[in-house]
Coordinates of C-alpha atoms (C1' of nucleotides) in Angstrom, one line a residue:
Chain A
M299 CA 6.7 7.4 22.9
A300 CA 5.9 3.9 23.8
N301 CA 7.3 1.1 21.8
L302 CA 4.5 -1.0 21.0
A303 CA 6.6 -3.9 20.8
S304 CA 9.5 -5.5 20.5
L305 CA 12.2 -4.8 18.2
D306 CA 13.8 -7.6 20.1
Q307 CA 11.5 -9.9 18.5
I308 CA 12.4 -9.0 15.1
P309 CA 15.7 -10.7 14.9
S310 CA 14.1 -14.0 15.7
V311 CA 11.5 -13.4 13.2
C312 CA 13.5 -12.3 10.4
G313 CA 16.3 -14.6 11.1
G314 CA 16.1 -18.2 10.5
G315 CA 17.9 -18.2 7.2
G316 CA 15.2 -16.4 5.3
G317 CA 12.6 -19.0 6.1
G318 CA 10.4 -16.5 7.8
F319 CA 7.5 -15.0 6.2
F320 CA 6.0 -11.8 7.2
D321 CA 2.4 -11.0 7.3
T322 CA 0.6 -8.1 8.4
P323 CA -1.6 -8.7 11.3
Q324 CA -4.3 -9.4 8.9
G325 CA -2.3 -12.0 7.1
Y326 CA -0.9 -10.3 4.1
G327 CA 2.1 -11.6 2.4
L328 CA 4.6 -9.0 2.0
D329 CA 7.8 -8.5 0.2
M330 CA 9.0 -6.2 2.8
L331 CA 8.0 -5.0 6.1
A332 CA 9.4 -2.0 7.8
F333 CA 9.4 -1.3 11.5
H334 CA 10.0 2.1 12.6
D335 CA 10.3 3.7 15.9
Y336 CA 10.7 7.3 15.3
G337 CA 10.0 8.2 18.9
G338 CA 7.2 10.4 17.9
A339 CA 9.2 12.6 15.5
S340 CA 7.9 13.7 12.3
L341 CA 9.5 12.8 9.1
F342 CA 10.8 16.3 8.9
D343 CA 12.1 16.2 12.3
M344 CA 13.7 12.9 11.6
L345 CA 15.7 14.5 8.9
Q346 CA 17.4 16.5 11.6
Q347 CA 18.0 13.6 13.8
P348 CA 21.7 12.9 14.4
T349 CA 20.8 9.6 15.6
P350 CA 19.0 7.3 13.2
P351 CA 15.7 5.9 14.2
Q352 CA 15.3 2.2 14.6
T353 CA 14.5 1.1 11.2
L354 CA 14.4 -2.3 10.0
M355 CA 13.5 -3.7 6.7
V356 CA 12.6 -7.2 6.5
K357 CA 12.7 -9.3 3.4
P358 CA 10.4 -12.2 3.7
A359 CA 11.5 -15.2 1.9
P360 CA 9.4 -16.2 -1.1
Q361 CA 6.8 -18.7 -0.3
A362 CA 5.1 -21.0 -2.4
S363 CA 1.7 -20.5 -0.8
T364 CA 1.9 -16.8 -0.8
M365 CA 0.0 -14.7 -3.1
L366 CA 3.1 -12.9 -4.0
E367 CA 4.4 -13.4 -7.4
T368 CA 7.3 -11.2 -7.0
S369 CA 10.1 -12.2 -4.7
E370 CA 13.6 -11.1 -3.7
V371 CA 12.7 -7.6 -4.1
V372 CA 15.6 -6.5 -2.1
N373 CA 17.9 -8.0 -4.5
T374 CA 16.0 -7.6 -7.6
P375 CA 13.9 -4.6 -7.2
P376 CA 11.4 -4.4 -9.9
T377 CA 13.1 -1.5 -11.4
N378 CA 12.7 -0.3 -14.9
S379 CA 15.3 2.0 -15.9
S380 CA 13.4 3.1 -18.8
S381 CA 12.3 6.6 -19.2
L382 CA 9.0 7.9 -17.9
S383 CA 7.7 7.7 -21.4
S384 CA 6.9 4.2 -20.7
S385 CA 4.2 5.2 -18.3
S386 CA 1.9 6.2 -21.1
N387 CA 2.5 3.3 -23.3
E388 CA 3.9 0.4 -21.4
P389 CA 3.6 0.5 -17.8
V390 CA 6.0 -1.8 -16.2
N391 CA 5.3 -4.9 -14.3
D392 CA 1.8 -5.9 -13.7
V393 CA 0.7 -2.4 -13.5
D394 CA -0.1 -2.6 -17.1
Q395 CA -2.0 -5.6 -16.3
E396 CA -4.2 -3.7 -14.1
N397 CA -4.4 -0.8 -16.5
N398 CA -5.4 -3.1 -19.2
T399 CA -8.1 -4.4 -17.1
R400 CA -9.2 -1.1 -16.0
S401 CA -9.2 0.3 -19.5
D402 CA -11.6 -2.4 -20.4
D403 CA -13.8 -1.4 -17.6
A404 CA -15.2 1.5 -19.3
Q405 CA -16.6 -0.4 -22.2
E406 CA -17.4 -3.5 -20.3
K407 CA -19.4 -1.7 -17.8
N408 CA -21.6 -0.4 -20.5
A409 CA -21.9 -3.8 -21.9
N410 CA -23.2 -5.4 -18.8
K411 CA -24.2 -3.2 -16.0
Q412 CA -25.7 -6.0 -14.1
L413 CA -22.8 -8.3 -14.5
K414 CA -19.9 -6.4 -13.3
P415 CA -16.7 -7.1 -15.2
K416 CA -14.6 -7.9 -12.3
K417 CA -11.0 -8.7 -13.0
K418 CA -10.3 -12.2 -13.4
N419 CA -7.1 -12.2 -11.6
Q420 CA -7.7 -9.6 -9.0
K421 CA -6.2 -11.9 -6.5
K422 CA -3.0 -12.1 -8.2
Q423 CA -0.3 -10.1 -6.8
K424 CA 0.5 -7.0 -8.8
G425 CA 3.8 -6.2 -7.5
P426 CA 6.0 -6.0 -4.5
R427 CA 4.3 -5.2 -1.3
F428 CA 5.5 -3.4 1.7
A429 CA 4.0 -2.7 5.0
F430 CA 4.6 0.1 7.3
M431 CA 3.5 0.2 10.8
T432 CA 2.9 3.7 11.8
K433 CA 1.7 5.0 15.1
T434 CA -0.6 7.8 14.1
E435 CA -4.1 9.0 14.7
V436 CA -4.9 9.5 11.0
D437 CA -5.5 6.5 8.9
H438 CA -4.3 7.9 5.6
L439 CA -0.8 9.0 5.8
D440 CA 0.4 11.7 3.5
D441 CA 3.3 10.2 1.7
G442 CA 3.6 12.6 -1.1
F443 CA 1.6 10.8 -3.7
R444 CA -2.0 11.3 -4.3
W445 CA -4.4 8.6 -3.4
R446 CA -8.0 8.0 -4.2
K447 CA -9.9 5.8 -1.9
Y448 CA -11.9 3.3 -3.7
G449 CA -13.2 1.0 -1.0
Q450 CA -13.5 0.3 2.6
K451 CA -14.2 -3.0 4.1
A452 CA -14.8 -4.4 7.5
V453 CA -12.1 -6.8 8.4
K454 CA -12.7 -10.0 10.2
N455 CA -11.6 -10.0 13.7
S456 CA -11.0 -6.5 13.7
P457 CA -13.2 -3.6 14.8
F458 CA -11.5 -1.3 12.4
P459 CA -12.3 -1.2 8.8
R460 CA -9.7 -1.5 6.1
S461 CA -9.4 1.2 3.5
Y462 CA -8.3 0.8 0.0
Y463 CA -6.5 3.5 -1.9
R464 CA -5.3 3.7 -5.5
C465 CA -2.7 6.1 -6.9
T466 CA -4.5 8.8 -8.8
S467 CA -2.0 8.9 -11.5
A468 CA -3.6 7.6 -14.6
S469 CA -1.0 5.1 -15.6
C470 CA 0.0 4.1 -12.1
G471 CA -1.7 1.1 -10.5
V472 CA -0.1 1.3 -7.1
K473 CA -2.5 0.6 -4.4
K474 CA -2.3 0.8 -0.7
R475 CA -4.3 -0.6 2.2
V476 CA -4.7 1.0 5.4
E477 CA -5.9 -0.5 8.6
R478 CA -5.5 -0.4 12.2
L479 CA -4.1 -2.9 14.5
T480 CA -6.6 -4.6 16.6
E481 CA -4.1 -4.9 19.3
D482 CA -3.3 -1.3 19.2
P483 CA -5.6 1.0 17.5
A484 CA -3.0 3.7 17.5
V485 CA -1.0 1.7 15.1
V486 CA -1.8 1.9 11.4
V487 CA -0.7 -0.7 9.0
T488 CA -0.1 0.6 5.6
T489 CA 0.4 -1.9 3.0
Y490 CA 1.7 -0.7 -0.4
E491 CA 1.3 -2.7 -3.4
G492 CA 2.9 -2.1 -6.7
I493 CA 5.4 0.5 -7.9
H494 CA 4.9 4.0 -8.9
I495 CA 5.9 4.6 -12.4
H496 CA 5.7 8.2 -12.2
P497 CA 7.3 10.9 -10.2
C498 CA 6.0 12.2 -7.0
P499 CA 3.4 14.7 -7.8
V500 CA 4.4 17.2 -5.1
T501 CA 7.5 19.1 -4.5
P502 CA 8.9 19.3 -1.1
R503 CA 9.3 22.5 0.5
G504 CA 12.6 24.1 0.0
M505 CA 13.9 21.3 -2.1
L506 CA 13.9 20.8 -5.8
P507 CA 13.9 17.5 -7.2
E508 CA 17.0 17.9 -9.2
T509 CA 18.9 20.1 -6.9
A510 CA 18.1 18.5 -3.6
T511 CA 21.1 16.9 -2.0
Y512 CA 21.1 13.3 -2.7
G513 CA 23.6 11.5 -0.8
G514 CA 22.6 8.2 -2.1
L515 CA 23.0 5.2 0.0
G516 CA 26.6 5.6 0.3
G517 CA 26.2 9.1 1.3
G518 CA 26.7 10.4 4.8
G519 CA 25.0 12.2 7.3
G520 CA 21.3 12.5 7.7
S521 CA 18.3 10.5 8.0
S522 CA 16.9 8.2 5.6
Y523 CA 13.4 7.6 4.6
I524 CA 12.4 4.4 3.2
L525 CA 9.1 4.7 1.6
P526 CA 9.2 1.7 -0.7
Q527 CA 6.3 2.8 -2.7
F528 CA 8.2 5.8 -3.8
H529 CA 9.7 4.1 -6.7
Y530 CA 9.2 5.1 -10.2
Q531 CA 11.0 4.6 -13.3
Q532 CA 11.9 8.2 -13.9
P533 CA 15.5 9.0 -13.1
L534 CA 14.6 11.6 -10.7
R535 CA 16.5 12.1 -7.6
P536 CA 14.8 11.5 -4.3
F537 CA 14.0 14.5 -2.4
F538 CA 15.3 13.3 0.8
H539 CA 18.7 12.5 1.8
N540 CA 19.5 8.9 1.6
Q541 CA 22.0 7.5 3.9
T542 CA 22.6 4.0 4.6
N543 CA 24.5 4.6 7.6
S544 CA 21.6 6.2 9.1
L545 CA 19.8 2.9 9.2
S546 CA 20.2 0.3 11.8
F547 CA 19.9 -2.9 10.3
N548 CA 19.1 -6.0 11.9
N549 CA 22.0 -8.3 11.6
T550 CA 19.9 -11.0 10.1
T551 CA 19.0 -8.8 7.2
T552 CA 21.3 -8.2 4.5
P553 CA 22.4 -4.6 4.5
S554 CA 23.9 -4.9 1.1
S555 CA 20.8 -6.3 -0.3
Y556 CA 18.8 -3.7 1.5
S557 CA 21.1 -1.0 0.2
H558 CA 20.6 -2.2 -3.2
Y559 CA 17.0 -2.1 -2.7
L560 CA 17.1 1.3 -1.4
Q561 CA 19.2 2.3 -4.3
E562 CA 16.5 1.4 -6.5
R563 CA 13.9 3.1 -4.5
Q564 CA 13.4 6.8 -4.6
S565 CA 11.8 8.5 -1.9
C566 CA 9.5 11.3 -2.0
P567 CA 8.7 13.9 0.5
P568 CA 5.6 14.5 2.2
S569 CA 3.4 16.9 0.2
M570 CA 3.4 20.5 0.6
S571 CA -0.1 20.2 2.1
S572 CA 1.0 17.6 4.4
S573 CA 3.1 20.2 6.1
L574 CA -0.1 21.6 7.3
H575 CA -0.7 18.7 9.5
R576 CA 2.6 17.3 10.2
D577 CA 1.6 16.4 13.6
Q578 CA -1.2 14.2 12.5
G579 CA -0.6 12.3 9.4
L580 CA 2.9 12.0 8.3
L581 CA 4.7 8.7 8.5
Q582 CA 6.1 10.1 11.5
D583 CA 5.4 7.7 14.2
M584 CA 6.3 4.4 12.7
V585 CA 6.6 2.0 15.4
S586 CA 7.6 -1.6 15.7
F587 CA 4.9 -3.9 16.6
Q588 CA 4.5 -7.4 17.6
I589 CA 4.5 -9.3 14.5
R590 CA 3.1 -12.5 14.5
K591 CA 2.7 -15.4 13.5
E592 CA 3.4 -18.7 12.4
E593 CA 6.2 -18.8 10.1
P594 CA 5.5 -20.9 7.2
K595 CA 7.7 -23.9 7.0
V596 CA 8.9 -23.1 3.5
E597 CA 12.5 -24.0 3.6
P598 CA 14.7 -21.8 1.4
S599 CA 16.4 -24.2 -0.9
Chain B
dC253 C1' -18.0 21.7 -11.6
dG254 C1' -14.3 18.6 -11.0
dT255 C1' -12.5 15.5 -7.7
dT256 C1' -12.8 12.6 -3.8
dT257 C1' -15.2 9.8 -0.4
dT258 C1' -18.8 6.9 0.9
dT259 C1' -21.1 2.7 0.7
dG260 C1' -23.8 -1.3 -0.8
dA261 C1' -23.3 -4.7 -4.1
dC262 C1' -20.7 -7.9 -6.7
dC263 C1' -17.1 -11.3 -7.8
dA264 C1' -13.3 -14.5 -7.0
dG265 C1' -10.6 -17.4 -4.0
dC266 C1' -10.4 -20.5 -0.4
dG267 C1' -11.6 -23.7 3.1
dC268 C1' -15.0 -27.1 4.6
Chain C
dG113 C1' -21.2 -27.0 -3.9
dC114 C1' -21.7 -23.7 -0.3
dG115 C1' -20.5 -20.1 2.7
dC116 C1' -17.2 -16.9 4.2
dT117 C1' -14.0 -13.3 3.4
dG118 C1' -11.2 -10.0 0.9
dG119 C1' -11.0 -7.0 -2.8
dT120 C1' -13.2 -4.0 -6.3
dC121 C1' -16.7 -1.5 -8.7
dA122 C1' -19.7 2.3 -9.3
dA123 C1' -23.4 5.4 -8.3
dA124 C1' -24.5 8.8 -5.1
dA125 C1' -23.1 12.1 -1.9
dA126 C1' -19.8 15.2 -0.1
dC127 C1' -16.3 18.4 -0.7
dG128 C1' -13.4 22.3 -2.3

DNA sequence: CGTTTTTGACCAGCGC
DNA sequence: GCGCTGGTCAAAAACG
């Protein structure tokens, strides 16, 4: 499988003492950006890989001009160790912000049908954002969660539309955007926004949530899947083995921080249904790509 | 029949 | 202030 680009570039980008700032090709500010080169293997296949894929998580430095409100996700993941019960009453982070807004929608939309009650602060960042570059033919990758498409927009300077998805879980306000790279239509950029506050709705084949081997980050042996959106407050165990040592970190990132980040994340397997089309839609072909762009001159103090 | 997708319209932020 | 663009809504259509 062709490497779209240049993992070599990444060090130079994410280096620089944290002054770098990552955007998706469309200019999104991200908390974290992951580059994967799985060499065409599926997620499931990757589990069996003795040799870890090239995986790199990049933690962009907080920037004043960015839309992001959260920062330092790696070091301070927006984890809420509270039980899942909070999902119904007090969704964590800004998710509740969204929920409140959305709950108002019902009545507001009745009030003024002509004047749509758009959210006032829709531009505000609702949580950490993570982008994945995935080389796949399907736009919507099956990541185990259920998503509902709520919009599609043509993107400037791109022949490919951007799709907007929202987690179907009632109390979960996680969103994701899916778009294709103009430079390489085979590459899908998936940007997750927010944090799941609920368990993954699907159960992996052959693995039970509580009984699945969970090596944790300090564990050994296997592959690791970093799907940052798979983070919820319930103390469930990830369905996949997590192993730090399966990751190859760029030396400019901080493995410890990343590990910590991973520790706070819980991954979720592709859905059962996804196994039906493993060859087409799983996060299987994450590739590195040429990141851009002008690094903002925000100096980390 | 319930759920999801499509799609045009609306709104807010931002730059000029 | 105006126009552009991204993000979201919501009705209708499509789907299972």
